[in-house]
CSV table of C-alpha atoms in Angstrom, one decimal:
chain,number,residue,atom,x,y,z
A,1202,MET,CA,39.2,41.3,47.7
A,1203,GLU,CA,39.5,38.3,45.4
A,1204,GLN,CA,42.9,37.6,43.9
A,1205,ASN,CA,43.5,35.9,40.6
A,1206,GLU,CA,44.4,32.3,41.2
A,1207,ASN,CA,47.2,32.5,38.6
A,1208,ALA,CA,48.8,35.3,40.6
A,1209,LYS,CA,49.5,32.8,43.4
A,1210,GLU,CA,51.2,30.5,41.0
A,1211,PRO,CA,54.9,30.9,40.5
A,1212,VAL,CA,55.8,32.3,37.1
A,1213,TYR,CA,58.2,29.5,36.2
A,1214,LEU,CA,55.3,26.9,36.7
A,1215,ARG,CA,53.0,28.9,34.4
A,1216,GLU,CA,55.7,29.0,31.7
A,1217,LEU,CA,56.2,25.2,31.9
A,1218,LYS,CA,52.5,24.6,31.2
A,1219,PRO,CA,51.9,23.7,27.5
A,1220,LYS,CA,50.1,26.4,25.6
A,1221,LEU,CA,47.3,25.4,23.2
A,1222,ASN,CA,47.7,27.6,20.1
A,1223,SER,CA,44.8,29.0,18.1
A,1224,LYS,CA,45.2,26.5,15.2
A,1225,ILE,CA,44.6,23.5,17.5
A,1226,LYS,CA,41.8,25.3,19.3
A,1227,LYS,CA,40.0,26.0,16.0
A,1228,PHE,CA,40.5,22.4,15.0
A,1229,TYR,CA,38.7,21.2,18.1
A,1230,ILE,CA,36.0,23.8,17.5
A,1231,VAL,CA,35.5,22.5,13.9
A,1232,LEU,CA,35.5,18.9,15.2
A,1233,GLY,CA,32.8,19.9,17.8
A,1234,MET,CA,30.6,21.5,15.2
A,1235,LEU,CA,30.9,18.4,13.0
A,1236,LEU,CA,29.9,16.2,16.0
A,1237,LEU,CA,27.0,18.5,16.8
A,1238,LEU,CA,25.6,18.1,13.2
A,1239,LEU,CA,25.3,14.4,13.9
A,1240,ILE,CA,22.0,15.2,15.7
A,1241,PRO,CA,20.1,16.6,12.6
A,1242,ILE,CA,21.6,13.7,10.5
A,1243,MET,CA,19.8,11.3,12.8
A,1244,PHE,CA,16.6,13.3,12.4
A,1245,ILE,CA,17.0,13.0,8.6
A,1246,TYR,CA,17.4,9.3,8.9
A,1247,GLY,CA,14.2,9.1,10.9
A,1248,LEU,CA,12.4,11.1,8.2
A,1249,LEU,CA,13.7,8.8,5.5
A,1250,ASN,CA,12.5,5.7,7.4
A,1251,ASP,CA,9.1,7.3,7.8
A,1252,ARG,CA,8.8,7.9,4.0
A,1253,GLN,CA,10.0,4.4,3.3
A,1254,ASN,CA,7.3,3.0,5.7
A,1255,TYR,CA,4.7,5.2,4.0
A,1256,GLN,CA,5.8,3.8,0.6
A,1257,GLN,CA,5.6,0.2,1.8
A,1258,GLU,CA,2.1,0.8,3.2
A,1259,ALA,CA,1.0,2.2,-0.2
A,1260,LEU,CA,2.6,-0.6,-2.1
A,1261,SER,CA,1.0,-3.2,0.2
A,1262,LYS,CA,-2.4,-1.8,-0.6
A,1263,VAL,CA,-1.7,-2.2,-4.3
A,1264,ARG,CA,-0.5,-5.8,-3.9
A,1265,LEU,CA,-3.5,-6.6,-1.7
A,1266,ALA,CA,-5.9,-5.4,-4.3
A,1267,TRP,CA,-4.1,-6.9,-7.2
A,1268,ALA,CA,-2.3,-10.1,-6.0
A,1269,GLY,CA,1.0,-10.8,-4.2
A,1270,ALA,CA,4.1,-12.7,-5.3
A,1271,GLN,CA,3.0,-15.9,-7.0
A,1272,VAL,CA,4.5,-19.4,-6.5
A,1273,ILE,CA,3.2,-22.1,-8.9
A,1274,GLU,CA,3.3,-25.5,-7.3
A,1275,SER,CA,3.8,-28.7,-9.2
A,1276,PRO,CA,0.5,-30.6,-10.1
A,1277,SER,CA,-0.4,-33.8,-8.3
A,1278,LEU,CA,-2.7,-36.6,-9.4
A,1279,SER,CA,-4.4,-38.9,-7.0
A,1280,ILE,CA,-6.6,-42.0,-7.5
A,1281,LYS,CA,-9.3,-42.8,-5.0
A,1282,VAL,CA,-9.1,-46.4,-4.0
A,1283,PRO,CA,-12.2,-47.8,-2.1
A,1284,GLY,CA,-11.3,-49.6,1.1
A,1285,LYS,CA,-13.2,-51.7,3.6
A,1286,LYS,CA,-13.1,-49.1,6.3
A,1287,GLU,CA,-12.2,-45.9,4.6
A,1288,ASP,CA,-11.1,-44.8,1.1
A,1289,GLU,CA,-7.4,-44.5,0.3
A,1290,PHE,CA,-5.6,-42.3,-2.2
A,1291,LYS,CA,-2.9,-43.4,-4.6
A,1292,TYR,CA,-0.6,-40.6,-5.8
A,1293,LEU,CA,1.0,-41.0,-9.2
A,1294,THR,CA,4.5,-39.8,-10.0
A,1295,LEU,CA,4.9,-36.7,-12.0
A,1296,ASP,CA,7.2,-37.5,-14.9
A,1297,ASN,CA,7.6,-34.7,-17.4
A,1298,TYR,CA,6.8,-31.3,-16.1
A,1299,ASP,CA,7.0,-28.3,-18.6
A,1300,VAL,CA,5.9,-24.8,-17.6
A,1301,GLU,CA,5.8,-21.9,-20.0
A,1302,ILE,CA,5.1,-18.4,-18.6
A,1303,TYR,CA,4.8,-15.0,-20.3
A,1304,ALA,CA,4.6,-12.1,-17.9
A,1305,ASN,CA,3.3,-8.8,-19.1
A,1306,THR,CA,4.4,-6.3,-16.5
A,1307,GLU,CA,3.1,-2.8,-15.9
A,1308,TYR,CA,3.1,-0.1,-13.2
A,1309,ARG,CA,0.2,0.5,-10.8
A,1310,LYS,CA,0.2,3.7,-8.7
A,1311,LYS,CA,-1.0,4.5,-5.2
A,1312,GLY,CA,-0.6,8.2,-4.6
A,1313,MET,CA,2.9,9.2,-5.7
A,1314,PHE,CA,4.2,5.6,-5.4
A,1315,LYS,CA,4.2,3.0,-8.1
A,1316,VAL,CA,4.7,-0.8,-8.0
A,1317,PRO,CA,5.4,-3.2,-10.8
A,1318,VAL,CA,2.6,-5.8,-11.3
A,1319,TYR,CA,2.2,-8.5,-13.9
A,1320,THR,CA,-0.4,-10.6,-15.7
A,1321,ALA,CA,1.1,-13.9,-16.6
A,1322,ASP,CA,-0.1,-16.4,-19.2
A,1323,VAL,CA,0.7,-19.8,-17.8
A,1324,VAL,CA,0.8,-23.1,-19.8
A,1325,ILE,CA,1.6,-26.3,-17.9
A,1326,LYS,CA,2.1,-29.6,-19.8
A,1327,GLY,CA,3.3,-32.9,-18.7
A,1328,ASP,CA,2.3,-36.5,-17.8
A,1329,PHE,CA,2.0,-38.8,-14.8
A,1330,LYS,CA,3.4,-42.3,-14.7
A,1331,ASN,CA,0.6,-44.8,-14.2
A,1332,THR,CA,2.1,-46.9,-11.5
A,1333,TYR,CA,-1.4,-47.9,-10.4
A,1334,GLY,CA,-2.2,-50.1,-13.4
A,1335,ASN,CA,-5.6,-50.5,-15.0
A,1336,VAL,CA,-7.9,-47.7,-13.8
A,1337,LYS,CA,-11.5,-48.7,-14.0
A,1338,ASN,CA,-14.1,-45.9,-13.6
A,1339,GLN,CA,-12.2,-44.6,-10.5
A,1340,GLU,CA,-12.3,-41.1,-9.2
A,1341,VAL,CA,-9.1,-39.1,-9.8
A,1342,THR,CA,-8.3,-35.6,-8.6
A,1343,LEU,CA,-5.9,-33.3,-10.3
A,1344,SER,CA,-4.5,-30.5,-8.1
A,1345,PHE,CA,-2.4,-27.5,-9.2
A,1346,PRO,CA,-2.2,-24.9,-6.4
A,1347,VAL,CA,-0.8,-21.4,-6.6
A,1348,PHE,CA,0.2,-19.2,-3.7
A,1349,ASP,CA,-2.4,-16.5,-4.2
A,1350,SER,CA,-5.5,-17.8,-6.0
A,1351,LYS,CA,-7.0,-14.3,-6.0
A,1352,GLY,CA,-4.7,-13.6,-9.0
A,1353,PHE,CA,-6.8,-15.8,-11.4
A,1354,THR,CA,-8.5,-13.7,-14.0
A,1355,ALA,CA,-10.7,-16.6,-15.3
A,1356,PRO,CA,-11.3,-20.3,-14.7
A,1357,PRO,CA,-8.3,-22.5,-15.8
A,1358,GLU,CA,-8.6,-24.6,-19.0
A,1359,VAL,CA,-7.7,-28.2,-18.3
A,1360,LYS,CA,-7.2,-31.1,-20.7
A,1361,PHE,CA,-6.9,-34.6,-19.2
A,1362,LEU,CA,-7.1,-37.8,-21.3
A,1363,SER,CA,-8.8,-35.6,-24.1
A,1364,SER,CA,-11.7,-34.7,-21.8
A,1365,GLU,CA,-12.6,-32.0,-19.3
A,1366,PHE,CA,-12.9,-32.2,-15.6
A,1367,ASP,CA,-15.8,-31.4,-13.3
A,1368,TYR,CA,-14.8,-28.6,-11.0
A,1369,ILE,CA,-14.3,-28.8,-7.3
A,1370,ASN,CA,-12.6,-25.4,-7.1
A,1371,TYR,CA,-10.2,-23.5,-9.4
A,1372,THR,CA,-7.1,-25.4,-8.4
A,1373,GLU,CA,-8.5,-28.9,-7.7
A,1374,LEU,CA,-10.5,-30.8,-10.3
A,1375,THR,CA,-12.0,-34.3,-10.1
A,1376,ARG,CA,-13.8,-36.8,-12.4
A,1377,ARG,CA,-14.1,-40.6,-12.9
A,1378,VAL,CA,-11.6,-42.1,-15.3
A,1379,SER,CA,-11.0,-45.4,-17.0
A,1380,THR,CA,-7.6,-46.0,-18.6
A,1381,ASN,CA,-4.7,-48.4,-18.9
A,1382,LEU,CA,-2.2,-46.0,-20.4
A,1383,LYS,CA,1.3,-46.1,-18.9
A,1384,THR,CA,1.5,-42.3,-18.9
A,1385,ILE,CA,-1.4,-40.0,-18.3
A,1386,PRO,CA,-0.9,-36.6,-20.1
A,1387,PHE,CA,-2.4,-33.3,-19.0
A,1388,GLU,CA,-2.4,-29.7,-20.0
A,1389,ILE,CA,-3.4,-26.7,-17.9
A,1390,LYS,CA,-3.8,-23.1,-19.1
A,1391,TYR,CA,-4.7,-20.0,-17.1
A,1392,GLN,CA,-4.0,-16.4,-16.6
A,1393,LEU,CA,-2.6,-15.3,-13.3
A,1394,ARG,CA,-2.0,-11.8,-11.8
A,1395,GLY,CA,0.8,-11.0,-9.3
A,1396,SER,CA,3.4,-8.6,-8.2
A,1397,ASP,CA,7.1,-8.5,-7.3
A,1398,GLU,CA,8.0,-12.0,-8.5
A,1399,ILE,CA,6.8,-15.3,-9.9
A,1400,LYS,CA,8.4,-18.7,-9.1
A,1401,VAL,CA,7.8,-22.3,-10.0
A,1402,ILE,CA,8.3,-25.3,-7.7
A,1403,THR,CA,9.8,-28.2,-9.5
A,1404,GLY,CA,8.2,-31.6,-8.7
A,1405,GLY,CA,8.7,-33.8,-11.8
A,1406,GLN,CA,11.3,-36.3,-12.7
A,1407,ASN,CA,12.2,-34.0,-15.6
A,1408,ASN,CA,11.4,-30.3,-15.2
A,1409,LYS,CA,11.6,-27.6,-17.9
A,1410,ILE,CA,10.7,-24.0,-17.1
A,1411,GLU,CA,10.5,-21.1,-19.5
A,1412,ILE,CA,9.7,-17.6,-18.4
A,1413,GLU,CA,9.5,-14.6,-20.7
A,1414,GLY,CA,8.4,-11.1,-20.2
A,1415,ASN,CA,8.6,-7.4,-21.2
A,1416,TRP,CA,10.4,-6.3,-18.0
A,1417,THR,CA,13.9,-5.0,-18.7
A,1418,ASN,CA,15.4,-5.4,-15.2
A,1419,PRO,CA,14.7,-9.0,-14.2
A,1420,GLU,CA,16.5,-10.8,-11.4
A,1421,PHE,CA,16.6,-14.6,-11.8
A,1422,THR,CA,15.9,-16.0,-8.3
A,1423,GLY,CA,15.3,-19.3,-6.6
A,1424,ASP,CA,17.5,-22.3,-6.0
A,1425,PHE,CA,18.7,-22.7,-9.6
A,1426,LEU,CA,20.1,-20.2,-12.1
A,1427,PRO,CA,18.7,-20.5,-15.7
A,1428,LYS,CA,20.5,-22.7,-18.2
A,1429,GLU,CA,20.0,-20.0,-20.8
A,1430,LYS,CA,19.0,-16.4,-20.3
A,1431,GLU,CA,18.7,-13.3,-22.4
A,1432,VAL,CA,17.9,-9.7,-21.2
A,1433,ARG,CA,17.0,-7.3,-24.0
A,1434,ASP,CA,15.8,-3.7,-24.3
A,1435,ASP,CA,12.3,-5.0,-24.8
A,1436,GLY,CA,12.2,-7.9,-22.3
A,1437,PHE,CA,13.9,-11.1,-21.1
A,1438,GLU,CA,13.9,-14.8,-21.5
A,1439,GLY,CA,15.0,-17.5,-19.1
A,1440,GLU,CA,15.0,-21.3,-19.4
A,1441,TRP,CA,15.7,-23.9,-16.7
A,1442,THR,CA,16.2,-27.7,-17.2
A,1443,ILE,CA,16.2,-29.4,-13.8
A,1444,PRO,CA,16.2,-33.1,-13.3
A,1445,ALA,CA,14.8,-34.6,-10.1
A,1446,ILE,CA,18.2,-35.7,-8.8
A,1447,ALA,CA,19.4,-32.0,-8.8
A,1448,ALA,CA,16.5,-31.0,-6.6
A,1449,SER,CA,16.5,-34.0,-4.4
A,1450,SER,CA,18.3,-32.4,-1.5
A,1451,ILE,CA,16.2,-29.2,-1.5
A,1452,ALA,CA,12.9,-28.7,0.2
A,1453,ASN,CA,10.4,-27.1,-2.2
A,1454,PRO,CA,13.0,-26.3,-4.9
A,1455,GLN,CA,12.1,-23.2,-6.9
A,1456,ALA,CA,13.1,-21.2,-9.9
A,1457,GLY,CA,11.7,-17.9,-11.0
A,1458,VAL,CA,12.1,-14.2,-11.8
A,1459,SER,CA,11.9,-11.1,-9.6
A,1460,PHE,CA,10.7,-7.9,-11.2
A,1461,ILE,CA,12.9,-5.4,-9.4
A,1462,THR,CA,12.6,-1.6,-9.7
A,1463,PRO,CA,15.7,-0.3,-11.5
A,1464,VAL,CA,16.3,2.5,-9.1
A,1465,ASP,CA,14.7,2.7,-5.7
A,1466,ASN,CA,15.0,6.4,-4.8
A,1467,TYR,CA,14.7,5.9,-1.1
A,1468,ARG,CA,17.4,3.2,-1.1
A,1469,MET,CA,19.7,5.5,-3.1
A,1470,ALA,CA,18.9,8.4,-0.7
A,1471,SER,CA,19.7,6.2,2.2
A,1472,ARG,CA,23.1,5.3,0.7
A,1473,ALA,CA,23.8,9.0,0.0
A,1474,LEU,CA,23.0,9.9,3.6
A,1475,LYS,CA,25.6,7.4,4.8
A,1476,TYR,CA,28.3,9.6,3.2
A,1477,SER,CA,27.0,12.8,4.9
A,1478,VAL,CA,29.5,12.8,7.7
A,1479,LEU,CA,32.4,12.3,5.3
A,1480,PHE,CA,31.1,15.1,3.0
A,1481,LEU,CA,30.7,17.5,5.9
A,1482,ALA,CA,34.2,16.6,7.2
A,1483,LEU,CA,35.9,17.2,3.8
A,1484,THR,CA,34.0,20.6,3.3
A,1485,PHE,CA,34.8,21.8,6.9
A,1486,LEU,CA,38.4,20.7,6.4
A,1487,SER,CA,38.6,22.9,3.3
A,1488,PHE,CA,37.4,25.9,5.2
A,1489,PHE,CA,39.7,25.1,8.1
A,1490,ILE,CA,42.8,24.9,5.8
A,1491,PHE,CA,41.8,28.2,4.2
A,1492,GLU,CA,41.5,29.7,7.6
A,1493,ILE,CA,45.0,28.7,8.8
A,1494,THR,CA,46.8,29.2,5.6
A,1495,SER,CA,45.2,32.4,4.3
A,1496,ASP,CA,47.4,35.5,4.4
A,1497,LYS,CA,44.4,37.7,5.2
A,1498,LYS,CA,43.7,35.7,8.4
A,1499,LYS,CA,39.9,36.0,8.1
A,1500,PRO,CA,38.6,33.9,11.1
A,1501,ILE,CA,35.4,31.8,10.6
A,1502,HIS,CA,33.1,31.7,13.5
A,1503,GLN,CA,31.8,28.4,14.8
A,1504,LEU,CA,28.2,29.5,14.1
A,1505,GLN,CA,29.2,30.1,10.5
A,1506,TYR,CA,30.4,26.5,10.4
A,1507,LEU,CA,27.1,25.4,11.8
A,1508,MET,CA,25.1,27.4,9.2
A,1509,MET,CA,27.1,26.0,6.3
A,1510,GLY,CA,26.7,22.5,7.8
A,1511,ALA,CA,22.9,23.0,8.0
A,1512,ALA,CA,22.8,24.2,4.4
A,1513,MET,CA,24.6,21.0,3.3
A,1514,LEU,CA,22.2,18.8,5.4
A,1515,ILE,CA,19.2,20.5,3.7
A,1516,PHE,CA,20.7,19.0,0.5
A,1517,TYR,CA,19.4,15.6,1.7
A,1518,LEU,CA,15.9,16.9,2.5
A,1519,LEU,CA,15.8,18.3,-1.1
A,1520,LEU,CA,17.1,15.0,-2.4
A,1521,ILE,CA,14.5,12.9,-0.7
A,1522,SER,CA,11.6,15.2,-1.5
A,1523,CYS,CA,12.5,15.8,-5.2
A,1524,SER,CA,13.3,12.1,-5.8
A,1525,GLU,CA,9.6,11.3,-4.9
A,1526,ILE,CA,8.4,13.1,-8.0
A,1527,MET,CA,11.3,12.8,-10.5
A,1528,ALA,CA,14.3,10.5,-11.4
A,1529,PHE,CA,16.9,10.2,-8.7
A,1530,TRP,CA,19.7,11.6,-10.9
A,1531,ALA,CA,17.6,14.7,-11.6
A,1532,ALA,CA,16.8,15.2,-7.9
A,1533,TYR,CA,20.4,14.8,-7.0
A,1534,ALA,CA,21.5,17.3,-9.6
A,1535,ILE,CA,19.0,19.9,-8.5
A,1536,ALA,CA,19.7,19.6,-4.8
A,1537,ALA,CA,23.5,19.7,-5.4
A,1538,ILE,CA,23.4,22.8,-7.6
A,1539,MET,CA,21.2,24.6,-5.1
A,1540,THR,CA,23.5,23.8,-2.3
A,1541,ILE,CA,26.7,24.7,-4.2
A,1542,ILE,CA,25.3,28.1,-5.2
A,1543,LEU,CA,24.2,28.8,-1.6
A,1544,ILE,CA,27.6,27.9,0.0
A,1545,GLY,CA,29.5,29.7,-2.8
A,1546,LEU,CA,27.5,32.9,-2.3
A,1547,TYR,CA,27.8,32.7,1.5
A,1548,THR,CA,31.5,32.1,1.3
A,1549,TYR,CA,32.1,35.1,-0.9
A,1550,ASN,CA,29.7,37.5,0.8
A,1551,VAL,CA,30.2,36.5,4.4
A,1552,ILE,CA,33.3,34.3,5.0
A,1553,THR,CA,35.6,36.4,2.8
A,1554,ALA,CA,33.5,39.6,3.0
A,1555,LYS,CA,33.7,40.0,-0.8
A,1556,GLN,CA,37.5,40.2,-0.5
A,1557,ASP,CA,38.4,36.9,-2.1
A,1558,LYS,CA,36.5,35.6,-5.1
A,1559,LYS,CA,39.1,33.0,-5.7
A,1560,PHE,CA,38.4,31.0,-2.6
A,1561,ALA,CA,34.6,31.2,-3.2
A,1562,PHE,CA,35.2,29.6,-6.6
A,1563,ILE,CA,37.6,27.1,-5.1
A,1564,ILE,CA,35.2,26.0,-2.4
A,1565,SER,CA,32.3,25.8,-5.0
A,1566,GLY,CA,34.6,23.7,-7.2
A,1567,ILE,CA,35.5,21.4,-4.4
A,1568,MET,CA,31.9,20.8,-3.5
A,1569,PHE,CA,31.1,20.2,-7.2
A,1570,ILE,CA,33.8,17.6,-7.4
A,1571,LEU,CA,32.7,16.0,-4.1
A,1572,TYR,CA,29.0,15.7,-5.2
A,1573,ILE,CA,30.1,14.1,-8.5
A,1574,PHE,CA,32.4,11.8,-6.5
A,1575,PHE,CA,29.7,10.6,-4.2
A,1576,TYR,CA,27.2,10.2,-7.0
A,1577,VAL,CA,29.7,7.9,-8.7
A,1578,LEU,CA,30.0,5.9,-5.5
A,1579,LEU,CA,26.2,5.5,-5.4
A,1580,ALA,CA,25.9,4.5,-9.1
A,1581,MET,CA,28.9,2.1,-9.2
A,1582,GLN,CA,28.2,-0.3,-6.3
A,1583,ASP,CA,30.6,-3.0,-7.5
A,1584,PHE,CA,33.6,-0.6,-7.7
A,1585,SER,CA,32.6,1.9,-5.0
A,1586,LEU,CA,35.2,0.7,-2.5
A,1587,LEU,CA,38.1,0.8,-5.0
A,1588,ILE,CA,37.1,4.3,-6.4
A,1589,GLY,CA,36.5,5.6,-2.9
A,1590,SER,CA,39.8,4.4,-1.6
A,1591,ILE,CA,41.7,6.0,-4.5
A,1592,VAL,CA,39.9,9.3,-4.3
A,1593,LEU,CA,40.4,9.5,-0.5
A,1594,PHE,CA,44.1,8.8,-0.9
A,1595,ILE,CA,44.3,11.7,-3.4
A,1596,ILE,CA,42.4,14.0,-0.9
A,1597,ILE,CA,44.6,13.2,2.0
A,1598,SER,CA,47.7,13.8,-0.2
A,1599,LEU,CA,46.3,17.2,-1.2
A,1600,ILE,CA,45.6,18.1,2.5
A,1601,MET,CA,49.2,17.1,3.4
A,1602,TYR,CA,50.6,19.2,0.6
A,1603,SER,CA,48.5,22.3,1.3
A,1604,THR,CA,49.5,22.2,5.0
A,1605,ARG,CA,53.2,21.5,4.4
A,1606,ASN,CA,54.3,25.0,5.6
A,1607,VAL,CA,51.9,25.2,8.6
A,1608,ASP,CA,53.8,25.4,12.0
A,1609,TRP,CA,51.5,23.5,14.3
A,1610,PHE,CA,53.6,24.1,17.4
A,1611,ASN,CA,53.8,27.9,17.2
A,1612,ASP,CA,51.0,30.4,17.2
A,1613,ASN,CA,51.6,33.0,14.5
A,1614,GLU,CA,48.8,35.3,15.8
């Protein structure tokens, strides 16, 4: 006949062993449920990454069919000099280089995704220093390359010494010229399609770049910030004045504009998902404090913690799916309201067994405040750390106050 191992142990030794009371046991159980919910959180991260990849594939198809990000290189002018063995080319110095761009931006859709694309009217004016001297019926080549020549909507219009060039291709023109001018002026006009951004590489001794457009959320990019800029409700303007000495230490110095999407729903959902563990922890902590401080001593089973945690994680699935077809704030509001109602009803009907409406309203109010708090953190990126620190300090203060009378050493049950 088997005997209980504890029966062999002296009574005084059993009494000396520390006893783990029910409050601490339940705390460890709640902590275990929270750690267990990290597994579905990782699955949601994987789903979000898959949706982002699908979005990028769709947007890449739009860019491939339209045109990619455009970079306008500075023009170059070369003179063909006949030699005894082979011809040589003399490149003239680009002196004044003025670029004016007006970008008309619109959305193009691929499935449920849309990408901003633009059609830019480009006017390039300037002149080259004639360091060669007297040019007598020599072949000159003017080149003005762009990153993605597929974006041209029509052949460029080029003026050079009041005459037109013979075409080699759309970005390199050649003809025979005779001139003794000290500066050789030119003017190039064309229309160029692109997406995401447009930049200009400076290459003259004096560079002036003006970019305007109807996009209301521009980001001025490149190696130089604009000397003057203005962002209005109907568009933007930016102007750069860059001397050669300022760009002398930079390889391919650039200035331009990026047409960013005001709110990337997937990026916002990803940021919201980073707060999921904190949100779960604060909600579980609210239930745990209710459980150990309530006079009615209504225990909450660990599976009930899991079901409530699962309901709160479905919030993120609702957020991701709804944000694909509507504004992020609307998707966030719908998902939050649905989750709050579900948890509130479950708390009243199951957790308190319809005996405590007050706590059901309290937990719903706590979740409502938490959802607002986390949305503020998402919207206010610059002050999110400050706001988050202050609110978390208030939360921990409330937790300390609400558990001030709890005897953690003794088990009251």
